[in-house]
Coordinates of N, CA and C in Angstrom, one line a residue:
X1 N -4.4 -17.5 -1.7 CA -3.5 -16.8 -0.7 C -4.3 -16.2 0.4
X2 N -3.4 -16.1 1.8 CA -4.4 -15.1 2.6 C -3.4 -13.7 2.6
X3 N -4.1 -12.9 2.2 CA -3.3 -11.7 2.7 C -4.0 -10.3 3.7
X4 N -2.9 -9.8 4.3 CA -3.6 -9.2 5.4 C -3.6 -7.8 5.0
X5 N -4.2 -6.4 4.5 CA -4.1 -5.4 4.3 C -4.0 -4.1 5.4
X6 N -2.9 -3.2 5.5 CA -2.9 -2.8 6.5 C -3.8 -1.1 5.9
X7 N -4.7 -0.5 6.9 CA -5.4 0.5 6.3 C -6.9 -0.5 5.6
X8 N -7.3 -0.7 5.9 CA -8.6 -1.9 5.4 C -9.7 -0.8 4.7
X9 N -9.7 -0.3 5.5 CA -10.7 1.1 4.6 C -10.5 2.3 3.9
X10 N -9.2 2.1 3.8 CA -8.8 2.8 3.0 C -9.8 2.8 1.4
X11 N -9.6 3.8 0.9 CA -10.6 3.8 -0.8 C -9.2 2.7 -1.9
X12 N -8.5 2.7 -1.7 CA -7.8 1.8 -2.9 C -7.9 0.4 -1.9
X13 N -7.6 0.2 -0.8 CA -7.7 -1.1 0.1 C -9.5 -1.6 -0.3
X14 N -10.3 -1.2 -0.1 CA -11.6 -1.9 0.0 C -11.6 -2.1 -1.8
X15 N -11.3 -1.5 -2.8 CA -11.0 -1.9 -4.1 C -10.6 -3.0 -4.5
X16 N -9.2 -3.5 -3.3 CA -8.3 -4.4 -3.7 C -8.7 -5.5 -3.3
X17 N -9.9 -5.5 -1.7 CA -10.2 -6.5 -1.2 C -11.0 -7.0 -2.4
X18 N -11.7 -6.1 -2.5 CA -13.0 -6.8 -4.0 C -12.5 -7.9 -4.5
X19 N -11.4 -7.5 -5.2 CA -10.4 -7.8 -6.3 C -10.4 -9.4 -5.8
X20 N -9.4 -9.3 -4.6 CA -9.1 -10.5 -4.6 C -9.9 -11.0 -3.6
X21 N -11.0 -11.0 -3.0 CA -11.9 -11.8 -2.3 C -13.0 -12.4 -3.7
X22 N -12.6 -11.9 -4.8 CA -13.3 -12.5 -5.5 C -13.0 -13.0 -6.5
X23 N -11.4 -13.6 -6.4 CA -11.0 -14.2 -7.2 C -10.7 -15.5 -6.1
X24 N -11.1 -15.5 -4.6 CA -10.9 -16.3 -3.9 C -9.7 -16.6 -3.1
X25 N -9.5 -15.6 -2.5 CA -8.0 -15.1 -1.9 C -9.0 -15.0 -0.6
X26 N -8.4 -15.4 0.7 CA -8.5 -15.2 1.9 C -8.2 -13.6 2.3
X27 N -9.0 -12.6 2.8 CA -7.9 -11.3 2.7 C -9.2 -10.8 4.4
X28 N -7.9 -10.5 4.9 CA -8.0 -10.1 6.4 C -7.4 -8.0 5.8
X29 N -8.4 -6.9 6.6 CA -8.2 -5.7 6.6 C -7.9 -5.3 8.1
X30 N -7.0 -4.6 8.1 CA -7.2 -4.1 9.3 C -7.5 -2.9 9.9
X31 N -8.4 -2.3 10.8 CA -8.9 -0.9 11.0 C -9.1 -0.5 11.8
X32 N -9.0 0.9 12.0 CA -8.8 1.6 13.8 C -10.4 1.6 14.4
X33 N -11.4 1.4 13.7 CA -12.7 2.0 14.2 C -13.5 0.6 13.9
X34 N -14.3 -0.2 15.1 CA -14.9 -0.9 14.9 C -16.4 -1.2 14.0
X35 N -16.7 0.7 13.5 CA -17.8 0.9 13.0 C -17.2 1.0 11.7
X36 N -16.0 0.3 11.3 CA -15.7 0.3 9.8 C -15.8 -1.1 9.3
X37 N -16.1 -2.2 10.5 CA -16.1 -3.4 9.8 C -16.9 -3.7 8.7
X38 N -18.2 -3.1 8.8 CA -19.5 -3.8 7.6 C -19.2 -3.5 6.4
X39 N -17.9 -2.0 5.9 CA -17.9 -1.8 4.7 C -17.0 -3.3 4.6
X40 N -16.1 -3.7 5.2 CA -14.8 -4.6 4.9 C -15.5 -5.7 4.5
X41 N -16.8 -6.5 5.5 CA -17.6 -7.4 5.4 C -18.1 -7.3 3.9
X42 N -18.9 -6.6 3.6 CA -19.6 -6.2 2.2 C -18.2 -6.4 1.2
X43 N -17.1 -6.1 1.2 CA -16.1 -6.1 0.0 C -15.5 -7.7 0.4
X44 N -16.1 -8.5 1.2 CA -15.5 -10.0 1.1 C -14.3 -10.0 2.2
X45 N -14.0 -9.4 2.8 CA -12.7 -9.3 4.0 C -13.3 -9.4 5.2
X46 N -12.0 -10.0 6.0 CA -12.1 -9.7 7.7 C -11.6 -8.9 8.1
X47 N -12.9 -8.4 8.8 CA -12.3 -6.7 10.0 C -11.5 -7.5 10.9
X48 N -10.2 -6.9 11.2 CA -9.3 -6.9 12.4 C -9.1 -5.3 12.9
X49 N -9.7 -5.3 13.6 CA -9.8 -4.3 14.5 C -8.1 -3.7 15.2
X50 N -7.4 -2.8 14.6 CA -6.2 -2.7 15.8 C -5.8 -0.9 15.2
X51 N -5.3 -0.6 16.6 CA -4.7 0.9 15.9 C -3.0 0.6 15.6
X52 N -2.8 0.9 14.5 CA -1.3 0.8 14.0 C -0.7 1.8 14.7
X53 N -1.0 3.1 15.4 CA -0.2 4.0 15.8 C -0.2 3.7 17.0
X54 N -0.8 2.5 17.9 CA -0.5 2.1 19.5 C -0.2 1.0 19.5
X55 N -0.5 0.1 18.4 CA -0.7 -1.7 19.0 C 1.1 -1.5 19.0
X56 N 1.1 -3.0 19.4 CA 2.4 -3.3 19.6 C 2.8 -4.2 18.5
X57 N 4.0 -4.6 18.2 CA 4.6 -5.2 16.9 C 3.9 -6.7 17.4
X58 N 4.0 -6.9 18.4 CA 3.4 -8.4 19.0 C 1.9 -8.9 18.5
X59 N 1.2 -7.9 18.7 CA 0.0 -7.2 18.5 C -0.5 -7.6 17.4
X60 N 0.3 -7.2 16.3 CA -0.1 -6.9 15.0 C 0.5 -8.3 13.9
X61 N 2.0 -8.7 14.8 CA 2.2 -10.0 14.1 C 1.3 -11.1 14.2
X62 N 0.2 -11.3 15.6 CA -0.6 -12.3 15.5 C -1.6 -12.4 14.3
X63 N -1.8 -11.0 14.0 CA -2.5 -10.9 12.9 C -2.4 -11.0 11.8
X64 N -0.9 -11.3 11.6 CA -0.1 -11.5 10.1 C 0.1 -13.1 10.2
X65 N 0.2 -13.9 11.3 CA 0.2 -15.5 11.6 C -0.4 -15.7 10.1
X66 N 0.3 -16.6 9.7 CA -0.2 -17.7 8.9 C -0.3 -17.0 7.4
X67 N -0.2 -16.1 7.2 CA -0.4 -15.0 5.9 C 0.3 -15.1 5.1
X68 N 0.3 -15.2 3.3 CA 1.2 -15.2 2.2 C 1.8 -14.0 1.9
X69 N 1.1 -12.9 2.6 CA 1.4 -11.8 1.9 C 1.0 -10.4 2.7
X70 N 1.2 -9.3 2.9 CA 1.1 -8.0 3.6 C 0.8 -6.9 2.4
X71 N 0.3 -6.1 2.9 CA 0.2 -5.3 2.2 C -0.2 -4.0 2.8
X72 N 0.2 -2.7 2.7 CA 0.5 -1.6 3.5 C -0.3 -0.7 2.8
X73 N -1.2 -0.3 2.9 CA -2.4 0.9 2.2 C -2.8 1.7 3.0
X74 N -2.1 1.8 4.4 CA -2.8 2.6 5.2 C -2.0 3.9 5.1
X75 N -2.7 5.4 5.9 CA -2.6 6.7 5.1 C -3.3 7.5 6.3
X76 N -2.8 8.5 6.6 CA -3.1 9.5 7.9 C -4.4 9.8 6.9
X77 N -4.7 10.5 5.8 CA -5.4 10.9 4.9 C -5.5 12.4 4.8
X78 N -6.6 13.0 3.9 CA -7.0 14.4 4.4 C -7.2 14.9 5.4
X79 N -6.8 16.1 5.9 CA -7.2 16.8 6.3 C -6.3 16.5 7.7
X80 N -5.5 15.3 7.9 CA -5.1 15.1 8.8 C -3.3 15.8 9.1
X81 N -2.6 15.9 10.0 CA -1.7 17.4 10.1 C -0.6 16.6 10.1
X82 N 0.7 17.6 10.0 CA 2.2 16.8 10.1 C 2.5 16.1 10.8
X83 N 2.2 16.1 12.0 CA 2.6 14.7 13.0 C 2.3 13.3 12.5
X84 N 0.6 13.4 12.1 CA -0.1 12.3 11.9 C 0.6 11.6 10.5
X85 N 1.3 12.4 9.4 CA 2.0 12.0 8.6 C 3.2 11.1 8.9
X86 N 3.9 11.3 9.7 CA 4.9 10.9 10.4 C 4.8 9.8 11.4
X87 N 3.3 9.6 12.1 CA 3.0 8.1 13.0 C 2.4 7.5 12.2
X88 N 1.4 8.0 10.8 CA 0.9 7.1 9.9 C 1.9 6.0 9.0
X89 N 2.1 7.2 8.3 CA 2.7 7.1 6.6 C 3.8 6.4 6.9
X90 N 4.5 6.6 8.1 CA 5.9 6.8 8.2 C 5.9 5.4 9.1
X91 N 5.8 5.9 10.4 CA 5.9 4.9 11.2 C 5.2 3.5 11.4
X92 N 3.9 3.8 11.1 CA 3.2 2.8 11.2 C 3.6 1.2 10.1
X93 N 3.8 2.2 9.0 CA 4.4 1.1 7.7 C 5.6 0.6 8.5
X94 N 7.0 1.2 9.4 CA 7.5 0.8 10.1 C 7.3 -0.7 10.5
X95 N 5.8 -0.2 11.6 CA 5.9 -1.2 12.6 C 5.0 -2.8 12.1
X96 N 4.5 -2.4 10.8 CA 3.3 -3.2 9.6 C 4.7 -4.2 9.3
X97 N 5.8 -3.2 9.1 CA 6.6 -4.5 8.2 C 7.4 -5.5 9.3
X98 N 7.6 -4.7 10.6 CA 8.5 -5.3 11.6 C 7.6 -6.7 12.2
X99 N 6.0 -6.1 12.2 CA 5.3 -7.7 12.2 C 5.1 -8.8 11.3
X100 N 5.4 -7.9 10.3 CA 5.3 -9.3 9.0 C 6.6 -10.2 9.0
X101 N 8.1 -9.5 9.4 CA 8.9 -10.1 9.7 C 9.0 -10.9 11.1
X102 N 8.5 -10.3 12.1 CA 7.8 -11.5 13.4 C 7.1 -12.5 12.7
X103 N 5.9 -12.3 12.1 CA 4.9 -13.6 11.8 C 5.6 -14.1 10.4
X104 N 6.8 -14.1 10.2 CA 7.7 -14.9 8.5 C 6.8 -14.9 7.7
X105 N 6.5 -13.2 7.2 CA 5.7 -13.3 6.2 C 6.5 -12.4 5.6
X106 N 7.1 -13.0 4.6 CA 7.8 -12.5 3.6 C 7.6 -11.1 2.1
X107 N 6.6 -11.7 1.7 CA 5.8 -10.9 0.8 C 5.1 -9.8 1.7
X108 N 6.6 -8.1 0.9 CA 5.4 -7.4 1.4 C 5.3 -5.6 0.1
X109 N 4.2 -5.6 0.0 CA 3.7 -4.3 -0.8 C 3.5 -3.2 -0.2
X110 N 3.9 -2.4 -0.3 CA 3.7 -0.7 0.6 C 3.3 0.4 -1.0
X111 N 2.4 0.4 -0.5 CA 1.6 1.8 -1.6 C 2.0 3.2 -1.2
X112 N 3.2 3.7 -1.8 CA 3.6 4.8 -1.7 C 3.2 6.0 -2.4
X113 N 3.6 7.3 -3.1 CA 3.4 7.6 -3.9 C 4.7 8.4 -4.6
X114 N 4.2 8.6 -5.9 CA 5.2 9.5 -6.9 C 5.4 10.9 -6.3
X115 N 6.9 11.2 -6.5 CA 7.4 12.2 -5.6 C 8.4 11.8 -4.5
X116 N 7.9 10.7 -3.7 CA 8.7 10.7 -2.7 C 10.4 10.1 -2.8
X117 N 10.8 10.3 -4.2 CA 12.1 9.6 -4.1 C 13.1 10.7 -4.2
X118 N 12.4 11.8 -4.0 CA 13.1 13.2 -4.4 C 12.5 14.1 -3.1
X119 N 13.9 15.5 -2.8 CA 12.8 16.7 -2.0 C 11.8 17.3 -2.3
X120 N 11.1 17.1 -1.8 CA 9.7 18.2 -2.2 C 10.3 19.7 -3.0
X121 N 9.5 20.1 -3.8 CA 10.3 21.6 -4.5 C 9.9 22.6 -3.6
X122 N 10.7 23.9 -3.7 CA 10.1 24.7 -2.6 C 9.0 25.1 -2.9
X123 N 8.0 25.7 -2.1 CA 6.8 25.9 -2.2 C 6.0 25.0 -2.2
X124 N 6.0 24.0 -1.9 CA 5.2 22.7 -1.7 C 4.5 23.2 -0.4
X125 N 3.4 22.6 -0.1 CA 2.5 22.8 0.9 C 3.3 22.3 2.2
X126 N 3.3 22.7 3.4 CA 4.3 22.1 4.2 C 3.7 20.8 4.8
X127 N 2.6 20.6 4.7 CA 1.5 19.2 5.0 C 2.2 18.0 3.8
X128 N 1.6 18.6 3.1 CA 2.4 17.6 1.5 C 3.4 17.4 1.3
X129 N 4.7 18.0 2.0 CA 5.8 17.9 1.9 C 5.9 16.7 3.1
X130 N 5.7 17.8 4.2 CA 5.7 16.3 5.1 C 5.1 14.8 4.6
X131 N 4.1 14.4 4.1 CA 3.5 13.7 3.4 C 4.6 13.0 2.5
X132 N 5.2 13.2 1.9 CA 6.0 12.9 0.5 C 7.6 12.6 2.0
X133 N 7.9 12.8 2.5 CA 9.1 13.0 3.3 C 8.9 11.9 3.9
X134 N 7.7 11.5 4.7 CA 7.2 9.9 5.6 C 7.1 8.7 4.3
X135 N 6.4 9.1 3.6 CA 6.8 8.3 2.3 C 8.1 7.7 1.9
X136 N 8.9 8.9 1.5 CA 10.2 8.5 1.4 C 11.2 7.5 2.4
X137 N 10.7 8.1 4.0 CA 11.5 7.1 5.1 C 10.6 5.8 5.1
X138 N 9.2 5.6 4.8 CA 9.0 4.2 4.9 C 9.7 3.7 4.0
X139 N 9.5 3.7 2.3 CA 10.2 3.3 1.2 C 11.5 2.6 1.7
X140 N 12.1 4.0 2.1 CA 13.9 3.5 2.3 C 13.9 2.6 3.3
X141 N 12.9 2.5 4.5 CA 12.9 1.2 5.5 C 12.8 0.2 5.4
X142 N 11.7 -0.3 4.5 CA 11.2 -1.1 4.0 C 12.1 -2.5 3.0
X143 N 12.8 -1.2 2.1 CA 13.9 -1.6 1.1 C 15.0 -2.5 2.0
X144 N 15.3 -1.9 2.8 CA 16.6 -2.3 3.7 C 16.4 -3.6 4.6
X145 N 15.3 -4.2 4.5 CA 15.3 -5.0 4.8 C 15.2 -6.9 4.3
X146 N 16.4 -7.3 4.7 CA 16.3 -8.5 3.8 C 15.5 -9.4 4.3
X147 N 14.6 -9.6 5.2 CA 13.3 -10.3 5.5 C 12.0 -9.9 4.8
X148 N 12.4 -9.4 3.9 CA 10.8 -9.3 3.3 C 11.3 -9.1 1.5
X149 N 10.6 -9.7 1.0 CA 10.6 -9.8 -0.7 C 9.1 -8.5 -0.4
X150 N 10.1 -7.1 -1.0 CA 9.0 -6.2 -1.2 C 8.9 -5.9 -2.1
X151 N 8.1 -5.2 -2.4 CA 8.0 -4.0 -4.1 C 7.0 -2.7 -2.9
X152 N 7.5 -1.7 -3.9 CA 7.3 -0.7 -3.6 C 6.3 0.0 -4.8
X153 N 5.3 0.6 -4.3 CA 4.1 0.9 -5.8 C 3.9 2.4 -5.0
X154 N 4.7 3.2 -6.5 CA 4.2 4.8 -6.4 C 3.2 5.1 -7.5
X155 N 2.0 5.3 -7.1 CA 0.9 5.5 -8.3 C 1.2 6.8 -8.0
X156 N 0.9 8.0 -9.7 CA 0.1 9.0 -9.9 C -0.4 9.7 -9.3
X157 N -0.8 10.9 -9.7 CA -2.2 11.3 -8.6 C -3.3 10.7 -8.7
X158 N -3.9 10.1 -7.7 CA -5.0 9.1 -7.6 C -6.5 9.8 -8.2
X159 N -7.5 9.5 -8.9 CA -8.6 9.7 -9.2 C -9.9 8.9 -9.1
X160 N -11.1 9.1 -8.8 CA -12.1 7.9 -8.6 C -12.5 7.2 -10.1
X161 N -12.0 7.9 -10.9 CA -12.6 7.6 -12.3 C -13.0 5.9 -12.6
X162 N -13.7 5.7 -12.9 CA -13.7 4.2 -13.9 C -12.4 4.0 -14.0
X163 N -11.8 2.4 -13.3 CA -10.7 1.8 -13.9 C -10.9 1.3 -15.5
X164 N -9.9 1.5 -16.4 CA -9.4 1.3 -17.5 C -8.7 -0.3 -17.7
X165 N -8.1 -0.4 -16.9 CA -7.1 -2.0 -17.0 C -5.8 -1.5 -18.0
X166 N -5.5 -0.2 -17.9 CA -4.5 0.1 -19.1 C -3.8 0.8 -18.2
X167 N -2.5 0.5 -18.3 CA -2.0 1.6 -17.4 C -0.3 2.1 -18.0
X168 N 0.3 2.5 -17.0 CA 1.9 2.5 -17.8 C 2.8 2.3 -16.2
X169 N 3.3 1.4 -16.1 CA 4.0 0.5 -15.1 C 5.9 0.5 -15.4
X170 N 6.5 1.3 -14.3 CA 8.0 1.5 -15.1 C 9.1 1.4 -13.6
X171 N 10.1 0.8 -14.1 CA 11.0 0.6 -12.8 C 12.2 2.1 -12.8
X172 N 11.6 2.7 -13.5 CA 11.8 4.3 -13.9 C 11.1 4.7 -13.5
X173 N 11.1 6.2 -14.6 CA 10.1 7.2 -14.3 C 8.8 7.3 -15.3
X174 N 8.1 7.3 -14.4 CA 7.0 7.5 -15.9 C 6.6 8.8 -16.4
X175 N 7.2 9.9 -15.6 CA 6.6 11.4 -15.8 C 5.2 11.3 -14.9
X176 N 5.2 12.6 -14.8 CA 3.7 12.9 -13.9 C 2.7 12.2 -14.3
X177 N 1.6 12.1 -13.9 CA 0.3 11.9 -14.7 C -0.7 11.6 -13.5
X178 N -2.1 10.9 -14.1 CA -3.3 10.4 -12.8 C -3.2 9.1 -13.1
X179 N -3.9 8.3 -12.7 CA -4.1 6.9 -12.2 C -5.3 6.4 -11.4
X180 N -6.5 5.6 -11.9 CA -7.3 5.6 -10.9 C -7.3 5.1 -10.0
X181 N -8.3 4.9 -8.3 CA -7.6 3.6 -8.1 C -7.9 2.7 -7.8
X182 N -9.3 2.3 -9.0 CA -9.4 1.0 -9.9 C -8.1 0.5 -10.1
X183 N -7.4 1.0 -11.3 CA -6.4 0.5 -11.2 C -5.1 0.0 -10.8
X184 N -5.0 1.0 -9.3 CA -4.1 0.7 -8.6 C -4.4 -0.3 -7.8
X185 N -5.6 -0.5 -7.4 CA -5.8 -2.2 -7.0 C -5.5 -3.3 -7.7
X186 N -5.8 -2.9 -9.0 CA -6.0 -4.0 -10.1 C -4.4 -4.4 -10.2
X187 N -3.5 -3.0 -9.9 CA -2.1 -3.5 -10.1 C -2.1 -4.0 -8.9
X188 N -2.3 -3.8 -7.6 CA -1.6 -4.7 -6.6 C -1.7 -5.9 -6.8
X189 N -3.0 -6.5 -6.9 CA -3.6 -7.3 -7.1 C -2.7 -8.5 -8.0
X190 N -2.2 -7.7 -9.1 CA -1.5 -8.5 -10.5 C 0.3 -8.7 -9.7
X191 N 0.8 -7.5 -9.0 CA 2.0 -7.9 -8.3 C 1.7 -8.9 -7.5
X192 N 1.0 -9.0 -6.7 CA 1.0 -10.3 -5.4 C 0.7 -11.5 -6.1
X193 N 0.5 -11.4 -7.3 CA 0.8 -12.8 -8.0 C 2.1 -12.6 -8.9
X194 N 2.6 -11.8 -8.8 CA 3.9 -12.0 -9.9 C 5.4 -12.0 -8.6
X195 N 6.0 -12.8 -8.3 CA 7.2 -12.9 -7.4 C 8.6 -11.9 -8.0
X196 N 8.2 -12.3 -9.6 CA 9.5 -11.2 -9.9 C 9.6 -9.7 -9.5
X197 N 8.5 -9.2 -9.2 CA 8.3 -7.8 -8.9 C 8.8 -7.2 -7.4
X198 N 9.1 -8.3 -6.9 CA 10.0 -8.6 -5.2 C 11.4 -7.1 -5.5
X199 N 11.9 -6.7 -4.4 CA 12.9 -5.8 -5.0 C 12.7 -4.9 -6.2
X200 N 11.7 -4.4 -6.4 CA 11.2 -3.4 -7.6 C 10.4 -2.1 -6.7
X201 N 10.7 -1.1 -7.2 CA 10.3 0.4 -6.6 C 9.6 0.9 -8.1
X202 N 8.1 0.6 -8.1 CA 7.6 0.9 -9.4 C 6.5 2.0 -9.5
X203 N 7.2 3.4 -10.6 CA 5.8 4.1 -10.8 C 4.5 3.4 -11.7
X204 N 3.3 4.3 -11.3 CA 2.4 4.1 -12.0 C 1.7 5.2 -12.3
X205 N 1.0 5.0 -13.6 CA 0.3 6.0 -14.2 C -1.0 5.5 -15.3
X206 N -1.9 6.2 -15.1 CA -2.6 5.6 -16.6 C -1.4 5.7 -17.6
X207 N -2.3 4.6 -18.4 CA -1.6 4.7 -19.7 C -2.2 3.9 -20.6
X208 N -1.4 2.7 -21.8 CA -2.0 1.8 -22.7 C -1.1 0.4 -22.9
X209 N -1.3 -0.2 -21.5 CA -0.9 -1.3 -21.4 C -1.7 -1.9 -20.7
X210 N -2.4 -3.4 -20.8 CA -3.2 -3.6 -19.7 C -2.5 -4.2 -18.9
X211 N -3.2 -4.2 -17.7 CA -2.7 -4.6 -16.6 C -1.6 -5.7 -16.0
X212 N -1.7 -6.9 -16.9 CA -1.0 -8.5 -16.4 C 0.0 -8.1 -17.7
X213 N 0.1 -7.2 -18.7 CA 1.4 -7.4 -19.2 C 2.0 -6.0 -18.8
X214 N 1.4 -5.7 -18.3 CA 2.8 -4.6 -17.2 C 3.1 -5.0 -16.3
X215 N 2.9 -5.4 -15.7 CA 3.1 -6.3 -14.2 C 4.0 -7.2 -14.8
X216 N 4.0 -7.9 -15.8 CA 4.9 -9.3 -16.4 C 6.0 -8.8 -16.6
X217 N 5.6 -7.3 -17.2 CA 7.2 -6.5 -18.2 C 8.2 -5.6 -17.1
X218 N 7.4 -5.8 -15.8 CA 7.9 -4.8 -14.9 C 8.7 -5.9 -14.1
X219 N 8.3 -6.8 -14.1 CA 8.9 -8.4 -13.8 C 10.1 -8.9 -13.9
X220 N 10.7 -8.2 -15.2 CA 11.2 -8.8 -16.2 C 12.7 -7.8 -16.4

């Protein structure tokens, strides 16, 4: 497959390139800083250089040309403030899926997180809330669109720990928990080969299932 990852340097995106550049997947990253290409190079991908919060949907569809699959990993990140939640998280996943539907690329993944299918509780940090809120409007964008066979993947709170290959995968709730994101690559990775997972809004969490038969059961 080729697939195009939006956020290329992201810490779970350069994971996933691994993954599948070395199971022999064509996989194009995309990234705002030209001095990010060598990590992408080194993990087996091609730097595409574009900013998702300026390019244009034209822009970004040439870059999705010819592609099996999309995939949405990009993230304002730390440290970065409420606005930037809202042109990242929010909009940019927007304008990521409106190209994949320009360039008929059907297959598409947005890595969201746990929390965003509900209001933040009061006392939430007002950054994180916002955060969880841009989440929730991409989610619901994304869903409403009948040009794209999506799944939606809410991992846990993320950790760097050693991936496991065990995890707990639910078209429910799975309750709180962490998740590394070893793993959460390892699940993208297992969704973009499984078609049934199209139309699924799935938590993730560690747990003790490995990988390809959660993905199969979450399929199912």
């Amino acid at each position: 497959m080729r697939i195009v990852i939006a956020g290329g340097h992201g810490q779970i995106a350069l994971r996933l390139e691994r993954l599948l550049a070395g199971r022999g997947d064509e996989v194009a990253g995309i990234v705002r800083r030209p001095e990010q290409a060598g990590d992408l190079l080194a993990a087996g991908a091609e730097p595409v250089v574009a900013d998702l919060e300026s390019a244009s949907v034209e822009d970004v569809a040439r870059h999705l040309e010819g592609a099996d699959a999309a995939v949405f990993a990009a993230g304002a990140g730390p440290g970065s403030g409420i606005e930037r939640k809202d042109t990242v998280d929010r909009a940019a996943a927007g304008l990521f899926a409106d190209a994949a539907e320009a360039a008929g690329v059907r297959r598409f993944v947005i890595v969201s997180s746990m929390g965003a299918d509900r209001e933040p509780p009061p006392g939430t940090d007002p950054v994180f809330a916002a955060y969880l809120c841009a989440k929730a409007a991409a989610d619901d964008d994304v869903r409403a669109r009948a040009g794209l066979d999506w799944t939606v993947l809410r991992p846990g709170r993320l950790t760097n720990d050693p991936g496991t290959g065990l995890v707990e995968l639910s078209a429910g709730s799975t309750g709180h928990g962490e998740v590394s994101r070893d793993d959460v690559a390892a699940v993208l990775a297992a969704v973009l080969d499984e078609p049934g997972t199209a139309g699924r809004t799935l938590e993730l969490i560690g747990g003790g299932t490995p990988v390809a038969e959660a993905v199969k059961a979450a399929a199912g």
